[in-house]
Short mmCIF file of C-alpha atoms and ligand atoms in Angstrom, two decimals:
data_model
loop_
_atom_site.label_atom_id
_atom_site.label_comp_id
_atom_site.label_asym_id
_atom_site.label_seq_id
_atom_site.Cartn_x
_atom_site.Cartn_y
_atom_site.Cartn_z
CA MET Z 28 221.01 105.84 141.67
CA SER Z 29 218.54 104.31 139.26
CA ARG Z 30 215.17 103.25 140.66
CA THR Z 31 213.13 100.24 139.65
CA LEU Z 32 210.10 101.22 137.64
CA PRO Z 33 206.69 99.83 138.59
CA ASN Z 34 204.99 97.17 136.45
CA ILE Z 35 201.57 98.85 136.54
CA PRO Z 36 201.47 102.17 134.72
CA ILE Z 37 199.08 105.08 134.50
CA VAL Z 38 197.31 104.77 131.14
CA CYS Z 39 196.31 108.01 129.41
CA GLY Z 40 195.02 107.20 125.94
CA GLU Z 41 197.86 105.45 124.11
CA GLU Z 42 200.49 106.62 126.57
CA GLU Z 43 201.60 104.38 129.45
CA ILE Z 44 203.38 106.28 132.23
CA PHE Z 45 205.57 104.11 134.46
CA ASP Z 46 207.76 106.90 135.79
CA SER Z 47 205.35 109.30 137.45
CA ALA Z 48 206.43 112.30 139.51
CA ASP Z 49 204.63 110.88 142.56
CA GLY Z 50 206.61 107.62 142.45
CA SER Z 51 205.08 104.21 143.02
CA LEU Z 52 203.62 101.96 145.72
CA PRO Z 53 203.69 98.21 146.28
CA ALA Z 54 200.65 95.92 146.35
CA TYR Z 55 200.76 92.92 148.69
CA ASP Z 56 199.31 89.44 148.79
CA PRO Z 57 197.23 89.65 151.99
CA ALA Z 58 197.71 85.93 152.66
CA THR Z 59 201.51 86.01 152.69
CA GLY Z 60 202.61 89.64 152.87
CA GLU Z 61 204.62 89.18 149.64
CA THR Z 62 204.86 92.11 147.24
CA ILE Z 63 203.06 91.12 144.05
CA ALA Z 64 203.11 94.36 142.08
CA GLN Z 65 204.36 97.90 142.08
CA PHE Z 66 202.07 100.56 140.65
CA ALA Z 67 202.75 104.08 139.44
CA CYS Z 68 201.02 106.78 141.50
CA ALA Z 69 199.35 109.57 139.59
CA GLY Z 70 199.82 113.19 140.63
CA SER Z 71 198.42 116.33 139.06
CA ARG Z 72 200.44 116.02 135.82
CA GLU Z 73 199.14 112.50 135.10
CA VAL Z 74 195.59 113.38 136.16
CA GLU Z 75 195.63 116.24 133.63
CA LYS Z 76 196.80 113.85 130.92
CA ALA Z 77 194.20 111.20 131.73
CA VAL Z 78 191.35 113.72 131.73
CA ALA Z 79 192.61 115.24 128.47
CA ALA Z 80 192.79 111.77 126.84
CA ALA Z 81 189.26 110.94 127.98
CA ARG Z 82 187.89 114.31 126.83
CA GLN Z 83 189.54 113.98 123.45
CA ALA Z 84 188.12 110.46 123.03
CA PHE Z 85 184.68 111.63 124.06
CA GLU Z 86 184.54 114.82 121.99
CA ALA Z 87 186.33 113.70 118.85
CA GLY Z 88 186.99 109.94 119.06
CA PRO Z 89 185.26 107.27 116.97
CA TRP Z 90 183.19 105.68 119.78
CA ARG Z 91 180.23 108.06 119.61
CA LYS Z 92 180.31 108.05 115.81
CA MET Z 93 180.03 104.28 115.63
CA ARG Z 94 176.61 102.76 115.21
CA PRO Z 95 175.39 101.54 118.61
CA PHE Z 96 175.30 97.89 117.45
CA GLU Z 97 178.98 98.21 116.48
CA ARG Z 98 179.78 99.44 119.97
CA GLY Z 99 177.89 96.41 121.24
CA ARG Z 100 180.08 94.12 119.17
CA VAL Z 101 183.28 95.57 120.64
CA MET Z 102 181.80 95.10 124.09
CA GLN Z 103 180.96 91.47 123.32
CA ARG Z 104 184.59 90.98 122.26
CA ILE Z 105 185.69 92.39 125.62
CA ALA Z 106 183.45 89.80 127.32
CA ASP Z 107 184.95 87.01 125.19
CA ARG Z 108 188.51 88.08 126.00
CA ILE Z 109 187.75 88.23 129.69
CA MET Z 110 186.43 84.67 129.55
CA ALA Z 111 189.42 83.50 127.48
CA ARG Z 112 191.69 84.70 130.31
CA ARG Z 113 189.40 83.52 133.13
CA GLU Z 114 191.92 81.29 134.88
CA GLU Z 115 194.76 83.82 134.82
CA LEU Z 116 192.57 86.73 135.93
CA ALA Z 117 190.98 84.75 138.75
CA ARG Z 118 194.39 83.71 140.10
CA MET Z 119 195.64 87.27 139.90
CA GLU Z 120 192.58 88.50 141.79
CA CYS Z 121 193.07 85.82 144.47
CA ARG Z 122 196.55 87.03 145.18
CA ASP Z 123 195.63 90.69 145.06
CA SER Z 124 192.49 90.68 147.22
CA GLY Z 125 192.93 87.38 149.10
CA LYS Z 126 189.58 85.89 148.12
CA PRO Z 127 189.15 82.10 147.61
CA LEU Z 128 189.56 80.91 144.03
CA ARG Z 129 185.88 79.95 143.55
CA ASP Z 130 184.90 83.49 144.48
CA ALA Z 131 187.50 84.91 142.07
CA TYR Z 132 186.08 82.79 139.20
CA TRP Z 133 182.66 84.21 140.00
CA GLU Z 134 184.13 87.71 139.92
CA VAL Z 135 185.64 87.22 136.46
CA ASP Z 136 182.45 85.59 135.13
CA CYS Z 137 180.43 88.50 136.46
CA ALA Z 138 182.71 91.01 134.76
CA ALA Z 139 182.15 89.23 131.43
CA ARG Z 140 178.37 89.12 132.03
CA ASN Z 141 178.35 92.91 132.46
CA PHE Z 142 179.87 93.34 129.02
CA GLU Z 143 177.46 90.85 127.44
CA PHE Z 144 174.45 92.47 129.07
CA TYR Z 145 175.31 96.12 128.36
CA GLY Z 146 176.81 95.30 124.95
CA GLY Z 147 173.38 93.91 124.07
CA ALA Z 148 171.72 97.07 125.40
CA ALA Z 149 173.88 99.52 123.41
CA ASP Z 150 171.44 99.66 120.46
CA LYS Z 151 168.28 99.79 122.59
CA LEU Z 152 168.71 103.11 124.37
CA GLN Z 153 165.58 104.68 122.98
CA GLY Z 154 164.00 108.03 123.75
CA SER Z 155 160.28 108.70 123.76
CA SER Z 156 157.75 110.65 121.75
CA ILE Z 157 155.54 113.02 123.76
CA PRO Z 158 152.08 114.05 122.49
CA LEU Z 159 151.50 117.83 122.62
CA GLY Z 160 148.60 118.12 120.15
CA ASN Z 161 148.19 119.47 116.63
CA GLY Z 162 151.10 121.45 115.21
CA TRP Z 163 153.60 120.13 117.72
CA MET Z 164 156.21 117.36 117.74
CA ASP Z 165 158.16 116.52 120.86
CA TRP Z 166 160.68 113.79 121.54
CA THR Z 167 163.54 112.91 123.84
CA ILE Z 168 167.07 111.82 122.93
CA ARG Z 169 169.42 109.96 125.27
CA GLU Z 170 172.91 111.40 125.03
CA PRO Z 171 176.05 110.15 126.82
CA VAL Z 172 176.86 112.16 129.94
CA GLY Z 173 180.52 112.62 128.88
CA VAL Z 174 183.68 111.68 130.80
CA SER Z 175 182.75 109.24 133.53
CA LEU Z 176 185.04 108.67 136.52
CA HIS Z 177 184.98 105.28 138.27
CA ILE Z 178 186.49 105.17 141.76
CA VAL Z 179 186.73 101.55 142.79
CA PRO Z 180 187.30 99.72 146.13
CA TRP Z 181 189.47 96.65 146.67
CA ASN Z 182 187.04 93.90 147.62
CA TYR Z 183 185.77 92.94 144.13
CA PRO Z 184 187.88 95.20 141.91
CA PHE Z 185 187.61 93.42 138.57
CA GLN Z 186 183.88 92.89 138.82
CA LEU Z 187 183.21 96.41 140.10
CA ILE Z 188 185.22 98.01 137.30
CA ALA Z 189 183.17 96.08 134.74
CA ARG Z 190 179.90 96.83 136.58
CA GLY Z 191 180.36 100.57 136.11
CA VAL Z 192 182.42 100.79 132.93
CA ALA Z 193 180.22 98.51 130.77
CA PRO Z 194 177.03 100.64 131.03
CA ALA Z 195 179.11 103.83 130.67
CA LEU Z 196 180.62 102.56 127.40
CA ALA Z 197 177.26 101.31 126.15
CA ALA Z 198 175.88 104.82 126.66
CA GLY Z 199 178.77 106.31 124.66
CA CYS Z 200 180.85 107.78 127.51
CA ALA Z 201 184.64 107.87 127.86
CA VAL Z 202 185.93 106.46 131.13
CA ILE Z 203 188.65 107.02 133.72
CA ILE Z 204 189.26 104.24 136.26
CA LYS Z 205 190.81 104.99 139.65
CA PRO Z 206 191.55 101.56 141.21
CA SER Z 207 192.17 101.02 144.91
CA GLU Z 208 195.74 101.24 146.25
CA GLU Z 209 195.24 97.70 147.58
CA THR Z 210 194.29 95.99 144.32
CA PRO Z 211 195.69 97.54 141.15
CA THR Z 212 196.65 94.40 139.20
CA THR Z 213 193.55 93.29 137.32
CA ALA Z 214 192.61 96.91 136.54
CA TYR Z 215 195.59 97.12 134.21
CA GLU Z 216 194.69 93.75 132.64
CA PHE Z 217 191.20 95.11 132.09
CA VAL Z 218 192.54 98.11 130.18
CA LYS Z 219 194.74 95.83 128.04
CA ILE Z 220 191.76 93.60 127.25
CA CYS Z 221 189.70 96.63 126.18
CA ARG Z 222 192.51 97.72 123.89
CA GLU Z 223 192.92 94.23 122.35
CA ALA Z 224 189.18 94.03 121.73
CA GLY Z 225 189.32 97.18 119.62
CA LEU Z 226 188.14 99.88 122.03
CA PRO Z 227 189.47 103.19 120.68
CA PRO Z 228 192.39 104.83 122.56
CA GLY Z 229 191.39 107.16 125.40
CA GLN Z 230 188.02 105.49 125.75
CA VAL Z 231 189.20 103.77 128.95
CA ASN Z 232 192.03 105.35 130.97
CA LEU Z 233 193.66 104.10 134.15
CA VAL Z 234 194.80 106.32 137.02
CA PRO Z 235 196.26 104.28 139.90
CA GLY Z 236 197.50 106.19 142.91
CA ARG Z 237 196.61 107.43 146.37
CA GLY Z 238 192.92 108.14 146.89
CA SER Z 239 193.60 111.37 148.74
CA ILE Z 240 195.72 112.67 145.82
CA ALA Z 241 194.81 111.05 142.49
CA GLY Z 242 191.21 110.26 143.51
CA ASP Z 243 190.60 113.73 144.91
CA LEU Z 244 192.20 115.54 141.95
CA LEU Z 245 190.04 113.54 139.55
CA ALA Z 246 186.82 114.04 141.51
CA ARG Z 247 187.20 117.83 141.53
CA HIS Z 248 188.48 118.09 137.93
CA PRO Z 249 186.18 120.21 135.73
CA GLY Z 250 186.89 117.89 132.79
CA VAL Z 251 185.02 115.05 134.55
CA ASP Z 252 181.25 115.02 133.94
CA GLN Z 253 180.01 112.25 136.21
CA ILE Z 254 181.31 110.02 139.03
CA THR Z 255 180.51 106.44 139.95
CA PHE Z 256 181.95 105.91 143.40
CA THR Z 257 182.00 102.56 145.18
CA GLY Z 258 183.52 102.55 148.65
CA SER Z 259 183.02 103.62 152.24
CA VAL Z 260 180.59 106.29 153.47
CA ALA Z 261 183.43 108.48 154.78
CA THR Z 262 185.24 108.57 151.43
CA GLY Z 263 181.95 108.90 149.57
CA GLN Z 264 181.23 112.09 151.50
CA LYS Z 265 184.62 113.52 150.44
CA VAL Z 266 183.95 112.58 146.83
CA LEU Z 267 180.53 114.24 146.96
CA ALA Z 268 182.12 117.43 148.32
CA ALA Z 269 184.71 117.38 145.52
CA ALA Z 270 182.00 116.75 142.91
CA ALA Z 271 179.99 119.65 144.31
CA THR Z 272 182.83 122.03 143.35
CA HIS Z 273 181.68 121.68 139.75
CA THR Z 274 178.15 120.35 140.33
CA ILE Z 275 178.28 116.98 138.60
CA PRO Z 276 176.04 113.95 139.15
CA CYS Z 277 177.31 111.02 141.22
CA SER Z 278 176.29 107.43 141.76
CA MET Z 279 177.16 106.38 145.31
CA GLU Z 280 177.50 102.69 146.13
CA LEU Z 281 178.47 102.65 149.80
CA GLY Z 282 178.49 100.33 152.78
CA GLY Z 283 175.90 98.32 154.65
CA LYS Z 284 174.90 96.47 157.80
CA SER Z 285 172.39 94.23 156.13
CA PRO Z 286 169.89 92.14 158.07
CA GLN Z 287 169.09 88.50 157.44
CA ILE Z 288 165.75 87.78 159.11
CA LEU Z 289 165.13 84.20 160.11
CA PHE Z 290 161.69 82.95 161.14
CA ALA Z 291 161.25 79.70 163.01
CA ASP Z 292 159.19 78.18 160.17
CA ALA Z 293 162.01 78.54 157.58
CA ASN Z 294 163.66 75.60 155.89
CA MET Z 295 166.42 75.68 158.51
CA ASP Z 296 169.11 73.63 156.78
CA ALA Z 297 168.97 75.70 153.59
CA ALA Z 298 168.57 79.01 155.45
CA LEU Z 299 171.52 78.46 157.79
CA ASP Z 300 173.82 77.59 154.88
CA ILE Z 301 172.80 80.82 153.17
CA ILE Z 302 173.13 82.85 156.38
CA ALA Z 303 176.65 81.59 157.15
CA GLY Z 304 177.71 82.11 153.52
CA ALA Z 305 176.36 85.66 153.47
CA ALA Z 306 178.22 86.56 156.67
CA PHE Z 307 181.62 85.01 155.98
CA LEU Z 308 182.05 85.26 152.19
CA HIS Z 309 185.38 86.93 151.36
CA CYS Z 310 186.08 87.14 155.10
CA GLY Z 311 183.04 89.41 155.52
CA GLN Z 312 184.54 92.06 153.24
CA VAL Z 313 181.44 92.47 151.12
CA CYS Z 314 179.27 95.60 150.99
CA ASN Z 315 176.06 93.56 151.10
CA ALA Z 316 177.28 90.95 153.59
CA GLY Z 317 174.41 89.79 155.81
CA THR Z 318 176.11 90.87 159.04
CA ARG Z 319 173.05 91.22 161.30
CA LEU Z 320 171.08 88.05 161.89
CA LEU Z 321 167.61 88.75 163.29
CA VAL Z 322 166.30 85.44 164.57
CA GLU Z 323 162.95 84.48 166.08
CA ARG Z 324 163.68 84.16 169.79
CA ARG Z 325 162.38 80.61 170.25
CA VAL Z 326 164.99 79.22 167.83
CA HIS Z 327 167.83 81.59 168.83
CA ASN Z 328 169.91 79.10 170.84
CA GLN Z 329 169.52 76.25 168.37
CA VAL Z 330 170.47 78.57 165.46
CA VAL Z 331 173.51 79.85 167.34
CA ASP Z 332 174.72 76.26 167.90
CA VAL Z 333 174.49 75.39 164.20
CA LEU Z 334 176.14 78.62 163.07
CA GLN Z 335 178.91 78.18 165.61
CA ALA Z 336 179.65 74.73 164.17
CA LYS Z 337 179.66 76.13 160.62
CA ALA Z 338 181.99 79.00 161.56
CA ARG Z 339 184.32 76.63 163.40
CA ALA Z 340 184.49 74.36 160.34
CA LEU Z 341 185.70 77.17 158.05
CA LYS Z 342 189.29 76.38 157.14
CA LEU Z 343 191.50 79.43 156.71
CA GLY Z 344 194.05 79.65 153.92
CA LYS Z 345 195.34 81.60 150.99
CA GLY Z 346 192.97 82.32 148.15
CA LEU Z 347 194.78 80.16 145.61
CA ASP Z 348 194.17 77.05 147.80
CA ASP Z 349 190.43 77.82 147.67
CA PRO Z 350 189.98 77.71 151.48
CA GLY Z 351 186.75 78.11 153.45
CA MET Z 352 187.86 81.67 154.19
CA GLY Z 353 190.79 83.85 153.14
CA PRO Z 354 192.53 86.75 154.93
CA LEU Z 355 191.54 90.37 155.55
CA ILE Z 356 192.95 92.85 153.07
CA ASN Z 357 195.67 94.49 155.20
CA LYS Z 358 197.12 94.87 158.67
CA ALA Z 359 195.09 97.99 159.46
CA GLN Z 360 191.86 96.12 158.67
CA LYS Z 361 193.00 93.20 160.84
CA SER Z 362 193.58 95.55 163.82
CA LYS Z 363 190.20 97.18 163.22
CA VAL Z 364 188.37 93.83 163.11
CA LEU Z 365 190.15 92.58 166.25
CA SER Z 366 189.19 95.75 168.10
CA TYR Z 367 185.54 95.06 167.20
CA TYR Z 368 185.93 91.49 168.51
CA GLU Z 369 187.03 92.97 171.81
CA LEU Z 370 184.08 95.33 171.80
CA ALA Z 371 181.76 92.45 170.89
CA SER Z 372 182.74 90.56 174.04
CA LYS Z 373 181.31 93.51 176.04
CA GLU Z 374 178.23 94.06 173.87
CA GLY Z 375 176.95 90.47 173.56
CA ASP Z 376 178.13 86.87 173.96
CA LEU Z 377 181.24 86.63 171.76
CA LEU Z 378 181.48 83.06 170.50
CA LEU Z 379 184.67 82.20 168.57
CA GLY Z 380 186.91 84.82 167.02
CA SER Z 381 188.87 85.69 170.17
CA GLU Z 382 191.90 83.54 169.28
CA LEU Z 383 194.18 84.20 166.34
CA PRO Z 384 194.89 81.22 164.07
CA SER Z 385 197.92 79.29 165.32
CA ASP Z 386 198.91 77.62 162.00
CA PRO Z 387 202.47 78.82 161.17
CA ALA Z 388 201.55 78.88 157.45
CA LEU Z 389 199.15 81.74 158.22
CA LYS Z 390 201.61 83.75 160.31
CA GLU Z 391 202.48 86.38 157.72
CA GLY Z 392 198.92 86.85 156.45
CA ASN Z 393 196.09 89.03 157.76
CA PHE Z 394 194.03 86.12 159.06
CA VAL Z 395 191.38 86.22 161.77
CA ARG Z 396 188.86 83.60 162.79
CA PRO Z 397 185.15 84.13 162.11
CA ALA Z 398 183.14 85.39 165.07
CA LEU Z 399 179.54 85.31 166.27
CA VAL Z 400 178.01 87.69 168.81
CA ALA Z 401 174.87 86.10 170.22
CA ASN Z 402 172.06 87.76 172.20
CA ALA Z 403 173.14 91.20 171.00
CA SER Z 404 171.09 94.37 171.10
CA ASN Z 405 170.47 96.32 167.91
CA ALA Z 406 171.76 99.39 169.77
CA ALA Z 407 175.22 97.83 170.14
CA ARG Z 408 178.01 99.27 167.98
CA VAL Z 409 178.63 95.81 166.53
CA ALA Z 410 175.04 95.92 165.27
CA ARG Z 411 175.22 99.42 163.82
CA GLU Z 412 178.68 99.90 162.30
CA GLU Z 413 180.08 98.35 159.14
CA ILE Z 414 183.03 96.27 160.35
CA PHE Z 415 184.05 94.63 157.05
CA GLY Z 416 185.21 91.46 158.73
CA PRO Z 417 183.81 87.95 159.42
CA ILE Z 418 181.59 88.79 162.39
CA LEU Z 419 177.89 88.02 162.57
CA THR Z 420 175.80 89.88 165.16
CA ILE Z 421 172.76 87.85 166.24
CA ILE Z 422 169.71 89.68 167.58
CA PRO Z 423 166.57 87.89 168.81
CA PHE Z 424 163.05 89.14 167.94
CA ASP Z 425 159.53 88.12 169.00
CA ASN Z 426 157.19 89.01 166.14
CA VAL Z 427 156.99 90.33 162.57
CA ALA Z 428 156.50 93.97 163.57
CA GLN Z 429 159.53 93.87 165.84
CA ALA Z 430 161.65 92.21 163.13
CA ILE Z 431 160.76 95.00 160.70
CA GLU Z 432 161.48 97.68 163.28
CA ILE Z 433 164.91 96.25 164.16
CA ALA Z 434 165.84 95.65 160.52
CA ASN Z 435 165.00 99.25 159.59
CA ASP Z 436 166.68 100.73 162.66
CA SER Z 437 170.06 101.18 160.96
CA PRO Z 438 171.94 104.04 159.33
CA PHE Z 439 172.30 101.76 156.28
CA GLY Z 440 169.79 100.30 153.83
CA LEU Z 441 171.57 98.22 151.23
CA VAL Z 442 169.92 94.76 151.17
CA ALA Z 443 167.97 92.35 153.38
CA GLY Z 444 167.26 88.62 153.40
CA VAL Z 445 164.05 87.04 154.73
CA HIS Z 446 163.80 83.32 155.48
CA THR Z 447 160.27 81.99 155.96
CA LYS Z 448 157.77 79.64 154.33
CA ASN Z 449 154.94 82.09 155.06
CA ILE Z 450 154.26 84.03 151.86
CA ASP Z 451 152.20 86.70 153.68
CA VAL Z 452 155.08 87.44 156.03
CA ALA Z 453 157.56 87.47 153.13
CA MET Z 454 155.44 89.95 151.15
CA GLN Z 455 154.84 92.16 154.19
CA MET Z 456 158.58 92.28 154.88
CA SER Z 457 159.46 93.10 151.27
CA GLU Z 458 157.02 96.02 151.39
CA LYS Z 459 158.23 97.43 154.72
CA LEU Z 460 162.00 96.96 154.60
CA ARG Z 461 163.86 100.21 153.82
CA VAL Z 462 166.57 98.68 151.63
CA GLY Z 463 167.44 98.59 147.93
CA GLN Z 464 167.00 94.85 147.56
CA VAL Z 465 165.08 92.14 149.43
CA TRP Z 466 165.88 88.47 148.97
CA ILE Z 467 163.28 85.93 150.05
CA ASN Z 468 164.79 82.55 150.97
CA SER Z 469 168.04 83.50 149.28
CA PHE Z 470 170.85 86.04 149.56
CA TRP Z 471 173.02 86.66 146.53
CA VAL Z 472 171.93 84.91 143.44
CA GLY Z 473 174.92 84.48 141.14
CA LEU Z 474 175.69 86.04 137.79
CA ASP Z 475 172.82 88.42 138.20
CA VAL Z 476 173.59 91.62 136.30
CA GLU Z 477 169.98 91.84 135.15
CA PHE Z 478 168.44 93.41 138.25
CA PRO Z 479 169.29 96.77 139.84
CA PHE Z 480 171.48 97.07 142.92
CA GLY Z 481 172.01 100.00 145.27
CA GLY Z 482 171.03 101.35 148.63
CA PHE Z 483 168.73 103.50 150.70
CA LYS Z 484 169.96 105.88 153.43
CA GLN Z 485 173.75 105.91 154.00
CA SER Z 486 174.21 102.96 151.66
CA GLY Z 487 174.11 105.49 148.85
CA PHE Z 488 172.02 106.48 145.86
CA GLY Z 489 171.81 105.67 142.19
CA ARG Z 490 171.62 102.11 140.91
CA GLU Z 491 174.22 99.76 139.46
CA LYS Z 492 173.34 96.75 137.31
CA GLY Z 493 170.14 96.19 135.38
CA LEU Z 494 168.86 98.60 132.77
CA GLU Z 495 168.54 101.17 135.60
CA ALA Z 496 172.34 101.64 135.70
CA LEU Z 497 172.32 103.11 132.20
CA THR Z 498 170.49 106.21 133.39
CA ALA Z 499 173.61 107.38 135.29
CA TYR Z 500 175.51 107.62 132.03
CA GLN Z 501 172.89 109.41 129.94
CA GLN Z 502 171.53 112.93 129.67
CA ILE Z 503 168.00 113.32 128.44
CA LYS Z 504 167.59 116.01 125.80
CA ASN Z 505 164.09 117.11 124.85
CA VAL Z 506 163.35 118.50 121.40
CA CYS Z 507 160.12 120.43 120.94
CA VAL Z 508 158.98 121.56 117.45
CA SER Z 509 156.16 123.82 116.48
CA PHE Z 510 155.31 123.41 112.80
CA GLY Z 511 152.62 126.01 112.66
CA ALA Z 512 149.25 124.33 112.29
P1 NAD Y 11 187.43 103.41 150.50
O1 NAD Y 11 186.31 104.34 150.65
O2 NAD Y 11 188.53 103.46 151.50
O3 NAD Y 11 188.14 103.58 149.07
C1 NAD Y 11 187.42 103.47 147.87
C2 NAD Y 11 188.18 104.17 146.74
O4 NAD Y 11 188.21 105.57 147.02
C3 NAD Y 11 189.64 103.74 146.58
O5 NAD Y 11 189.95 103.65 145.21
C4 NAD Y 11 190.40 104.90 147.21
O6 NAD Y 11 191.70 105.06 146.68
C5 NAD Y 11 189.53 106.07 146.81
N1 NAD Y 11 189.69 107.28 147.64
C6 NAD Y 11 190.14 107.37 148.91
N2 NAD Y 11 190.14 108.67 149.31
C7 NAD Y 11 189.66 109.40 148.28
C8 NAD Y 11 189.39 110.79 148.09
N3 NAD Y 11 189.61 111.69 149.05
N4 NAD Y 11 188.89 111.19 146.90
C9 NAD Y 11 188.64 110.29 145.91
N5 NAD Y 11 188.87 108.95 146.04
C10 NAD Y 11 189.37 108.52 147.21
O7 NAD Y 11 186.77 101.96 150.45
P2 NAD Y 11 187.50 100.55 150.47
O8 NAD Y 11 188.07 100.32 151.82
O9 NAD Y 11 188.38 100.43 149.27
O10 NAD Y 11 186.25 99.56 150.22
C11 NAD Y 11 185.41 99.14 151.24
C12 NAD Y 11 184.12 99.91 151.26
O11 NAD Y 11 183.50 99.83 149.98
C13 NAD Y 11 183.10 99.35 152.23
O12 NAD Y 11 182.48 100.40 152.92
C14 NAD Y 11 182.11 98.63 151.32
O13 NAD Y 11 180.83 98.49 151.87
C15 NAD Y 11 182.12 99.51 150.11
N6 NAD Y 11 181.64 98.80 148.92
C16 NAD Y 11 180.39 99.10 148.43
C17 NAD Y 11 179.87 98.40 147.33
C18 NAD Y 11 178.48 98.70 146.79
O14 NAD Y 11 178.20 98.33 145.66
N7 NAD Y 11 177.61 99.33 147.56
C19 NAD Y 11 180.64 97.41 146.72
C20 NAD Y 11 181.91 97.13 147.24
C21 NAD Y 11 182.39 97.84 148.34
#
């Protein structure tokens, strides 16, 4: 009996493999349950081919021989092609990950910005000259780290691929992308765009498949020189163990339980819009979602009332209809989030979230209502664990010192938001918070690839974005010359 081949292949250099030994898997629209794609699953044979294609491109391909400004031009063309297909890519991403259309446009725009930014940096990766005194010359050279593996989650797949791949290419690396099982569609479009823009074959390779098979084989493969992993702490630990088998550097972009700290003197209307947005964006499935709200006790009840009204007003729907909030990614995530809602009703005052949406149009999708847990303790599980759903845990505090203590009392340290008009308090908080990024009177800024992003503690290590990200993809070589004075 003949079997239907998938429409998303494994890409190893110029070869596209649709018929892999490990078969294929479907990808679903989380809003409707419809199958939207079928992707080939890589096993050991395809992993070997992908690594060989990347190694060949890195060792002998034209990319490293090109002048850096020429590499920058190819990268600018990738940005242009992404923008030329903005509408199509955003719609594809909506169906694949379930996010509202406006959020998907942002994702595509961000991907293009990464290529503009790092394309512009390709010819500015300078070393330094080190003074050693008479008769000595010493300088450093920045060399590409080699074959760079990018293991990507499902929540912002197109943007996250670009976020890691653009600096890797600017540095001169060859790349292998392992997309999530949940969202393989735009990854393949990304590879096609790179090819159309003139990126040499093998420079970017695509290895869809099961994380525990394809991802694991890639992470422990001696032909891989560096890993950029974005995903959960539990998987990150497995990837680190696999990387340790051949001692390669890793960048770890993991989860969070990020605090938003609201003082009574803040501009309340603006702050509460930001706070609700940061909790419920993409149904709470965002690594740096502001999922713990620390609020000055005297305004706690009034804040809860406003946030409750905002959460209640969020209209659920499928991403393409650009609703207030879309679905969760899959049925397992829906069960997990609902089990936390049940827990929340024991750990605080659960407001909203306990009823499933009744609209028949949402029946087949993975929809849940947003939830608030008021008067919670920071010791509660809903305050400590990353839930990855639309649930905001609200914890009262009495003074600045207590706010700092509660904010820092977390296994995570990705980002924090502070809302106050008091500049002294804002500066004190930014100094004391143990997180990779502090926003004052904001939370998420837009197409901001310019500044670094990454976490403290279990939120990971290494930095994405900004010029800092380039360091992950470069080796520093020092040359020291004695010319016999
Ligand atoms: P996940 O950890 O389940 O999967 C991430 C990727 O790892 C997928 O591609 C998966 O196939 C692969 N994988 C699974 N097992 C593997 C293994 N044994 N070896 C190698 N690869 C393996 O994460 P997810 O559910 O896709 O994404 C959600 C998580 O990602 C959340 O924790 C979120 O906070 C985090 N995230 C972090 C950032 C950041 O920048 N810090 C950004 C987005 C998402």
